[in-house]
């Protein structure tokens, strides 16, 4: 019989701050299609319209903006809400996660389910409570860790502990890549036998062609190199700027487009200014939907210089947009993609070497685009769902269902 | 690294098709055999080649570093390191064993084709290994074939350059071994009618190709043929089933014939009795000890092969030139398109199948005139070393994601890394060519 799952999430599109919501939706949809009955819990009521699963709300009282923003480092969060440093309590940062745990009881008692599946630390306290109350097995799904967010420096000990305890209390842990699994084993001392890698998938394997952005620049034979994502430590923005400096020494007619925002944006701009290359940088701020895809499709190359990237769904979105990818080897998605360029994030010379090569040789861009688009259909949520169901079944067997 | 091993996955599940091949008796053949009941001759040819791999060469090196092939690190781009490794694992033990067998069995015949780039590297770095090949040739039972010095695909891009490289190879073989070749084989066994006509016009007695079904149809590779459009030259076709049983499948435990023993193999050869005159076993020499490991018993197999084959007193060994003298051409074989010994497609797609490969090749041969005009031996040599087919093979994107033989033989992290280093080296070569021309103009 198909298991009934109480899935505890933090966000779902369109009310999402990043990749977590997209990943939860993609996985939940594919699981439902395969007959898994999902009750998806969100911390607060939002106007969400899905027909393949029940969505219930825990009705916690924090402001929505503050809640969504908890999915960043503490220092980034503090900057955003406590600029004067007075009206901020460090525990507010964790408040959402803890209140979620208080409110989950009502839902856990009301719903029928066979196991609990929790996504990332904000939902782990709630997951642990649901497991205790129901005495049902518990799966934690790790999309990102405090190690990734902070690069291992200045990590928030409470967040780290919630992550660690969550995984220890879980019957099974799912990590989105081998890269992340290694972090869980090495930095959280989790038993590797308890962890299964389930790579993310992508639903839309090709994007509608849109009118080009920045056409005037392209007409003047400028090449566009794209950085897209939160401008924050784990995404490696400073390595992008350093590589840009080297690229420009060889190919002055290059524009580096930065889409996104984040706590390191100012620093990134300052760095470009210091290196005297600000004229070749274009900061668009955060973009969504068509606006984002138009720039994506116009770019000659998309660079992901991440220092620590558990998966990296933007690599797949880039390929869907027909733009080849240069990816740091410190990213999980590198495990499922062969037809992309790969580089160590710290090796900015090699990053520049590869950027220049794509700009210099049209055939390289063409083959990367052709071959990577062939890989995309193989990276789908169906596969991820099958793996998840396998994990559910193995737990159920161990629990004597 | 060159080679036929590449086709490996090609044969999975194709065994039935392949066996059918031998069960087809066509009337003229049957009649012929009623007249001349002969056991087959075995013709062994080994390809020996090591390319000069381009080191990790970046855009920043252009204009400053002109040594493209001198990696000294731990990677598989270190040509010296690889040569030493393969010599220890394969060339030396295989040569030692074969010398012993040649002495023990005066009927045993072998043939080799050495690329010039390989011999050059041996001469410079491992002269004792070159000596061990010389010892084999001195027995008088070993024949050397002719090919392009740089193991290149020049035939398909520049006839003049191709002929220069064939002549260079001839000279080198004469210099090192004091023998002349009567039989030609082209890089990767890349063959078509044009190549046969060229070899015919140059007086070669024989030429080698893959015995591929697409042009043979119902006919067997176990006969000597005449290429379409030629007068005298004869064509020897690789028996890919039996060759690949050794070269690819020998260590494959999932293969139903595993483990392959010399007596079993000899029985398969005997089974051709009356259905063919010659069994051409063509493979990379690295099969012995490098592709198939000592631990899997490949040298034991090789050691017992001659005695098992010769158990049947009608069986014998021939060199390619003996084969074409001994047997008449049974039929004409028409190969208008290029056939090679690689992959399921048996075409050139492993070297020129995608746009990065074809753009690199186009640029390379576009430089021909300017390069030769420099008259600078170092520039010309570097350009020719960049013609070796392996460079383009490393850029092959077919099956790259599956981790198959292509990946196994690729010393680069990806086909794209291979392309990037190669193109940067080519850019540097272009600059050097320009600089030399400028100097010459100045001097005039």
JSON list of N, CA and C in Angstrom, two decimals, chain A residues 246 250 329 338-341 347 349-350 352-354 356-357 361 363-364 366-368 371 375, chain B residues 56-60 354-356 359 397 400-401 407 413-417 419-420 423-424 427:
[
{"chain": "A", "resi": 246, "resn": "UNK", "atom": "N", "xyz": [40.34, 38.91, -14.95]},
{"chain": "A", "resi": 246, "resn": "UNK", "atom": "CA", "xyz": [41.26, 38.21, -15.85]},
{"chain": "A", "resi": 246, "resn": "UNK", "atom": "C", "xyz": [40.67, 38.08, -17.26]},
{"chain": "A", "resi": 250, "resn": "UNK", "atom": "N", "xyz": [41.86, 39.84, -21.47]},
{"chain": "A", "resi": 250, "resn": "UNK", "atom": "CA", "xyz": [41.96, 39.17, -22.77]},
{"chain": "A", "resi": 250, "resn": "UNK", "atom": "C", "xyz": [40.82, 39.50, -23.71]},
{"chain": "A", "resi": 329, "resn": "UNK", "atom": "N", "xyz": [33.09, 22.83, -8.97]},
{"chain": "A", "resi": 329, "resn": "UNK", "atom": "CA", "xyz": [33.07, 21.41, -8.63]},
{"chain": "A", "resi": 329, "resn": "UNK", "atom": "C", "xyz": [32.50, 21.20, -7.24]},
{"chain": "A", "resi": 338, "resn": "UNK", "atom": "N", "xyz": [27.17, 16.05, -17.10]},
{"chain": "A", "resi": 338, "resn": "UNK", "atom": "CA", "xyz": [28.48, 15.82, -17.72]},
{"chain": "A", "resi": 338, "resn": "UNK", "atom": "C", "xyz": [28.85, 16.92, -18.70]},
{"chain": "A", "resi": 339, "resn": "UNK", "atom": "N", "xyz": [27.84, 17.44, -19.40]},
{"chain": "A", "resi": 339, "resn": "UNK", "atom": "CA", "xyz": [28.14, 18.35, -20.50]},
{"chain": "A", "resi": 339, "resn": "UNK", "atom": "C", "xyz": [28.06, 19.81, -20.06]},
{"chain": "A", "resi": 340, "resn": "UNK", "atom": "N", "xyz": [28.85, 20.10, -19.03]},
{"chain": "A", "resi": 340, "resn": "UNK", "atom": "CA", "xyz": [29.02, 21.47, -18.55]},
{"chain": "A", "resi": 340, "resn": "UNK", "atom": "C", "xyz": [30.51, 21.62, -18.29]},
{"chain": "A", "resi": 341, "resn": "UNK", "atom": "N", "xyz": [30.97, 22.85, -18.16]},
{"chain": "A", "resi": 341, "resn": "UNK", "atom": "CA", "xyz": [32.36, 23.05, -17.79]},
{"chain": "A", "resi": 341, "resn": "UNK", "atom": "C", "xyz": [32.44, 23.06, -16.27]},
{"chain": "A", "resi": 347, "resn": "UNK", "atom": "N", "xyz": [39.91, 28.47, -8.14]},
{"chain": "A", "resi": 347, "resn": "UNK", "atom": "CA", "xyz": [40.83, 28.57, -9.27]},
{"chain": "A", "resi": 347, "resn": "UNK", "atom": "C", "xyz": [40.29, 29.58, -10.28]},
{"chain": "A", "resi": 349, "resn": "UNK", "atom": "N", "xyz": [41.78, 31.62, -12.20]},
{"chain": "A", "resi": 349, "resn": "UNK", "atom": "CA", "xyz": [42.46, 31.63, -13.50]},
{"chain": "A", "resi": 349, "resn": "UNK", "atom": "C", "xyz": [41.83, 30.62, -14.43]},
{"chain": "A", "resi": 350, "resn": "UNK", "atom": "N", "xyz": [41.58, 29.42, -13.91]},
{"chain": "A", "resi": 350, "resn": "UNK", "atom": "CA", "xyz": [40.96, 28.39, -14.73]},
{"chain": "A", "resi": 350, "resn": "UNK", "atom": "C", "xyz": [39.53, 28.79, -15.09]},
{"chain": "A", "resi": 352, "resn": "UNK", "atom": "N", "xyz": [38.51, 31.80, -15.56]},
{"chain": "A", "resi": 352, "resn": "UNK", "atom": "CA", "xyz": [38.67, 32.78, -16.64]},
{"chain": "A", "resi": 352, "resn": "UNK", "atom": "C", "xyz": [39.04, 32.09, -17.94]},
{"chain": "A", "resi": 353, "resn": "UNK", "atom": "N", "xyz": [39.94, 31.12, -17.86]},
{"chain": "A", "resi": 353, "resn": "UNK", "atom": "CA", "xyz": [40.37, 30.37, -19.05]},
{"chain": "A", "resi": 353, "resn": "UNK", "atom": "C", "xyz": [39.16, 29.76, -19.75]},
{"chain": "A", "resi": 354, "resn": "UNK", "atom": "N", "xyz": [38.25, 29.20, -18.95]},
{"chain": "A", "resi": 354, "resn": "UNK", "atom": "CA", "xyz": [37.09, 28.53, -19.53]},
{"chain": "A", "resi": 354, "resn": "UNK", "atom": "C", "xyz": [36.06, 29.54, -20.04]},
{"chain": "A", "resi": 356, "resn": "UNK", "atom": "N", "xyz": [36.75, 32.51, -21.21]},
{"chain": "A", "resi": 356, "resn": "UNK", "atom": "CA", "xyz": [37.31, 33.04, -22.46]},
{"chain": "A", "resi": 356, "resn": "UNK", "atom": "C", "xyz": [37.12, 32.04, -23.60]},
{"chain": "A", "resi": 357, "resn": "UNK", "atom": "N", "xyz": [37.33, 30.77, -23.30]},
{"chain": "A", "resi": 357, "resn": "UNK", "atom": "CA", "xyz": [37.20, 29.75, -24.34]},
{"chain": "A", "resi": 357, "resn": "UNK", "atom": "C", "xyz": [35.79, 29.70, -24.91]},
{"chain": "A", "resi": 361, "resn": "UNK", "atom": "N", "xyz": [35.24, 30.51, -28.84]},
{"chain": "A", "resi": 361, "resn": "UNK", "atom": "CA", "xyz": [34.96, 29.44, -29.79]},
{"chain": "A", "resi": 361, "resn": "UNK", "atom": "C", "xyz": [33.46, 29.15, -29.86]},
{"chain": "A", "resi": 363, "resn": "UNK", "atom": "N", "xyz": [31.94, 27.04, -31.54]},
{"chain": "A", "resi": 363, "resn": "UNK", "atom": "CA", "xyz": [31.64, 25.61, -31.59]},
{"chain": "A", "resi": 363, "resn": "UNK", "atom": "C", "xyz": [31.54, 25.02, -30.18]},
{"chain": "A", "resi": 364, "resn": "UNK", "atom": "N", "xyz": [32.32, 25.57, -29.27]},
{"chain": "A", "resi": 364, "resn": "UNK", "atom": "CA", "xyz": [32.29, 25.06, -27.89]},
{"chain": "A", "resi": 364, "resn": "UNK", "atom": "C", "xyz": [30.94, 25.38, -27.25]},
{"chain": "A", "resi": 366, "resn": "UNK", "atom": "N", "xyz": [28.20, 25.89, -28.80]},
{"chain": "A", "resi": 366, "resn": "UNK", "atom": "CA", "xyz": [27.18, 25.11, -29.50]},
{"chain": "A", "resi": 366, "resn": "UNK", "atom": "C", "xyz": [27.09, 23.67, -28.98]},
{"chain": "A", "resi": 367, "resn": "UNK", "atom": "N", "xyz": [28.25, 23.03, -28.86]},
{"chain": "A", "resi": 367, "resn": "UNK", "atom": "CA", "xyz": [28.23, 21.62, -28.43]},
{"chain": "A", "resi": 367, "resn": "UNK", "atom": "C", "xyz": [27.78, 21.50, -26.97]},
{"chain": "A", "resi": 368, "resn": "UNK", "atom": "N", "xyz": [28.23, 22.42, -26.12]},
{"chain": "A", "resi": 368, "resn": "UNK", "atom": "CA", "xyz": [27.78, 22.40, -24.72]},
{"chain": "A", "resi": 368, "resn": "UNK", "atom": "C", "xyz": [26.26, 22.52, -24.64]},
{"chain": "A", "resi": 371, "resn": "UNK", "atom": "N", "xyz": [24.57, 19.21, -26.19]},
{"chain": "A", "resi": 371, "resn": "UNK", "atom": "CA", "xyz": [24.74, 17.99, -25.41]},
{"chain": "A", "resi": 371, "resn": "UNK", "atom": "C", "xyz": [24.08, 18.10, -24.04]},
{"chain": "A", "resi": 375, "resn": "UNK", "atom": "N", "xyz": [20.89, 15.93, -21.79]},
{"chain": "A", "resi": 375, "resn": "UNK", "atom": "CA", "xyz": [20.98, 15.33, -20.45]},
{"chain": "A", "resi": 375, "resn": "UNK", "atom": "C", "xyz": [19.78, 15.68, -19.59]},
{"chain": "B", "resi": 56, "resn": "UNK", "atom": "N", "xyz": [47.81, 20.52, -19.95]},
{"chain": "B", "resi": 56, "resn": "UNK", "atom": "CA", "xyz": [46.81, 21.54, -19.63]},
{"chain": "B", "resi": 56, "resn": "UNK", "atom": "C", "xyz": [47.40, 22.87, -20.05]},
{"chain": "B", "resi": 57, "resn": "UNK", "atom": "N", "xyz": [46.92, 23.39, -21.16]},
{"chain": "B", "resi": 57, "resn": "UNK", "atom": "CA", "xyz": [47.50, 24.59, -21.74]},
{"chain": "B", "resi": 57, "resn": "UNK", "atom": "C", "xyz": [46.42, 25.66, -21.78]},
{"chain": "B", "resi": 58, "resn": "UNK", "atom": "N", "xyz": [46.66, 26.78, -21.09]},
{"chain": "B", "resi": 58, "resn": "UNK", "atom": "CA", "xyz": [45.61, 27.77, -20.95]},
{"chain": "B", "resi": 58, "resn": "UNK", "atom": "C", "xyz": [45.86, 28.99, -21.81]},
{"chain": "B", "resi": 59, "resn": "UNK", "atom": "N", "xyz": [44.82, 29.77, -21.94]},
{"chain": "B", "resi": 59, "resn": "UNK", "atom": "CA", "xyz": [44.87, 30.96, -22.77]},
{"chain": "B", "resi": 59, "resn": "UNK", "atom": "C", "xyz": [46.03, 31.87, -22.35]},
{"chain": "B", "resi": 60, "resn": "UNK", "atom": "N", "xyz": [46.36, 31.82, -21.05]},
{"chain": "B", "resi": 60, "resn": "UNK", "atom": "CA", "xyz": [47.45, 32.69, -20.55]},
{"chain": "B", "resi": 60, "resn": "UNK", "atom": "C", "xyz": [48.82, 32.20, -21.00]},
{"chain": "B", "resi": 354, "resn": "UNK", "atom": "N", "xyz": [31.46, 15.89, -33.82]},
{"chain": "B", "resi": 354, "resn": "UNK", "atom": "CA", "xyz": [30.79, 17.07, -33.27]},
{"chain": "B", "resi": 354, "resn": "UNK", "atom": "C", "xyz": [31.49, 18.36, -33.72]},
{"chain": "B", "resi": 355, "resn": "UNK", "atom": "N", "xyz": [30.87, 19.47, -33.40]},
{"chain": "B", "resi": 355, "resn": "UNK", "atom": "CA", "xyz": [31.38, 20.76, -33.92]},
{"chain": "B", "resi": 355, "resn": "UNK", "atom": "C", "xyz": [32.72, 21.18, -33.33]},
{"chain": "B", "resi": 356, "resn": "UNK", "atom": "N", "xyz": [32.98, 20.81, -32.08]},
{"chain": "B", "resi": 356, "resn": "UNK", "atom": "CA", "xyz": [34.30, 21.21, -31.56]},
{"chain": "B", "resi": 356, "resn": "UNK", "atom": "C", "xyz": [35.40, 20.45, -32.30]},
{"chain": "B", "resi": 359, "resn": "UNK", "atom": "N", "xyz": [35.66, 21.89, -35.91]},
{"chain": "B", "resi": 359, "resn": "UNK", "atom": "CA", "xyz": [36.24, 23.24, -35.97]},
{"chain": "B", "resi": 359, "resn": "UNK", "atom": "C", "xyz": [37.74, 23.19, -35.69]},
{"chain": "B", "resi": 397, "resn": "UNK", "atom": "N", "xyz": [32.16, 13.63, -27.76]},
{"chain": "B", "resi": 397, "resn": "UNK", "atom": "CA", "xyz": [31.11, 13.77, -26.74]},
{"chain": "B", "resi": 397, "resn": "UNK", "atom": "C", "xyz": [30.13, 12.60, -26.76]},
{"chain": "B", "resi": 400, "resn": "UNK", "atom": "N", "xyz": [29.77, 10.32, -23.55]},
{"chain": "B", "resi": 400, "resn": "UNK", "atom": "CA", "xyz": [30.63, 10.83, -22.49]},
{"chain": "B", "resi": 400, "resn": "UNK", "atom": "C", "xyz": [29.96, 10.65, -21.13]},
{"chain": "B", "resi": 401, "resn": "UNK", "atom": "N", "xyz": [28.65, 10.80, -21.10]},
{"chain": "B", "resi": 401, "resn": "UNK", "atom": "CA", "xyz": [27.96, 10.70, -19.80]},
{"chain": "B", "resi": 401, "resn": "UNK", "atom": "C", "xyz": [27.90, 9.27, -19.29]},
{"chain": "B", "resi": 407, "resn": "UNK", "atom": "N", "xyz": [35.49, 7.48, -22.10]},
{"chain": "B", "resi": 407, "resn": "UNK", "atom": "CA", "xyz": [35.92, 8.14, -20.87]},
{"chain": "B", "resi": 407, "resn": "UNK", "atom": "C", "xyz": [37.19, 7.47, -20.34]},
{"chain": "B", "resi": 413, "resn": "UNK", "atom": "N", "xyz": [39.65, 15.79, -18.16]},
{"chain": "B", "resi": 413, "resn": "UNK", "atom": "CA", "xyz": [38.46, 15.67, -17.33]},
{"chain": "B", "resi": 413, "resn": "UNK", "atom": "C", "xyz": [37.20, 15.57, -18.18]},
{"chain": "B", "resi": 414, "resn": "UNK", "atom": "N", "xyz": [37.22, 16.21, -19.33]},
{"chain": "B", "resi": 414, "resn": "UNK", "atom": "CA", "xyz": [36.05, 16.16, -20.20]},
{"chain": "B", "resi": 414, "resn": "UNK", "atom": "C", "xyz": [36.50, 16.47, -21.62]},
{"chain": "B", "resi": 415, "resn": "UNK", "atom": "N", "xyz": [35.63, 16.18, -22.61]},
{"chain": "B", "resi": 415, "resn": "UNK", "atom": "CA", "xyz": [35.97, 16.52, -23.99]},
{"chain": "B", "resi": 415, "resn": "UNK", "atom": "C", "xyz": [36.22, 18.02, -24.15]},
{"chain": "B", "resi": 416, "resn": "UNK", "atom": "N", "xyz": [35.55, 18.81, -23.30]},
{"chain": "B", "resi": 416, "resn": "UNK", "atom": "CA", "xyz": [35.67, 20.26, -23.41]},
{"chain": "B", "resi": 416, "resn": "UNK", "atom": "C", "xyz": [37.04, 20.73, -22.92]},
{"chain": "B", "resi": 417, "resn": "UNK", "atom": "N", "xyz": [37.53, 20.10, -21.87]},
{"chain": "B", "resi": 417, "resn": "UNK", "atom": "CA", "xyz": [38.88, 20.44, -21.40]},
{"chain": "B", "resi": 417, "resn": "UNK", "atom": "C", "xyz": [39.91, 20.09, -22.47]},
{"chain": "B", "resi": 419, "resn": "UNK", "atom": "N", "xyz": [39.44, 20.06, -25.68]},
{"chain": "B", "resi": 419, "resn": "UNK", "atom": "CA", "xyz": [39.30, 21.06, -26.75]},
{"chain": "B", "resi": 419, "resn": "UNK", "atom": "C", "xyz": [39.97, 22.39, -26.36]},
{"chain": "B", "resi": 420, "resn": "UNK", "atom": "N", "xyz": [39.75, 22.83, -25.12]},
{"chain": "B", "resi": 420, "resn": "UNK", "atom": "CA", "xyz": [40.26, 24.13, -24.69]},
{"chain": "B", "resi": 420, "resn": "UNK", "atom": "C", "xyz": [41.79, 24.15, -24.71]},
{"chain": "B", "resi": 423, "resn": "UNK", "atom": "N", "xyz": [42.96, 24.05, -28.45]},
{"chain": "B", "resi": 423, "resn": "UNK", "atom": "CA", "xyz": [42.77, 25.28, -29.22]},
{"chain": "B", "resi": 423, "resn": "UNK", "atom": "C", "xyz": [43.74, 26.38, -28.76]},
{"chain": "B", "resi": 424, "resn": "UNK", "atom": "N", "xyz": [44.04, 26.40, -27.47]},
{"chain": "B", "resi": 424, "resn": "UNK", "atom": "CA", "xyz": [45.00, 27.40, -27.00]},
{"chain": "B", "resi": 424, "resn": "UNK", "atom": "C", "xyz": [46.38, 27.11, -27.57]},
{"chain": "B", "resi": 427, "resn": "UNK", "atom": "N", "xyz": [46.43, 28.26, -31.03]},
{"chain": "B", "resi": 427, "resn": "UNK", "atom": "CA", "xyz": [46.54, 29.73, -31.11]},
{"chain": "B", "resi": 427, "resn": "UNK", "atom": "C", "xyz": [47.99, 30.16, -30.97]}
]
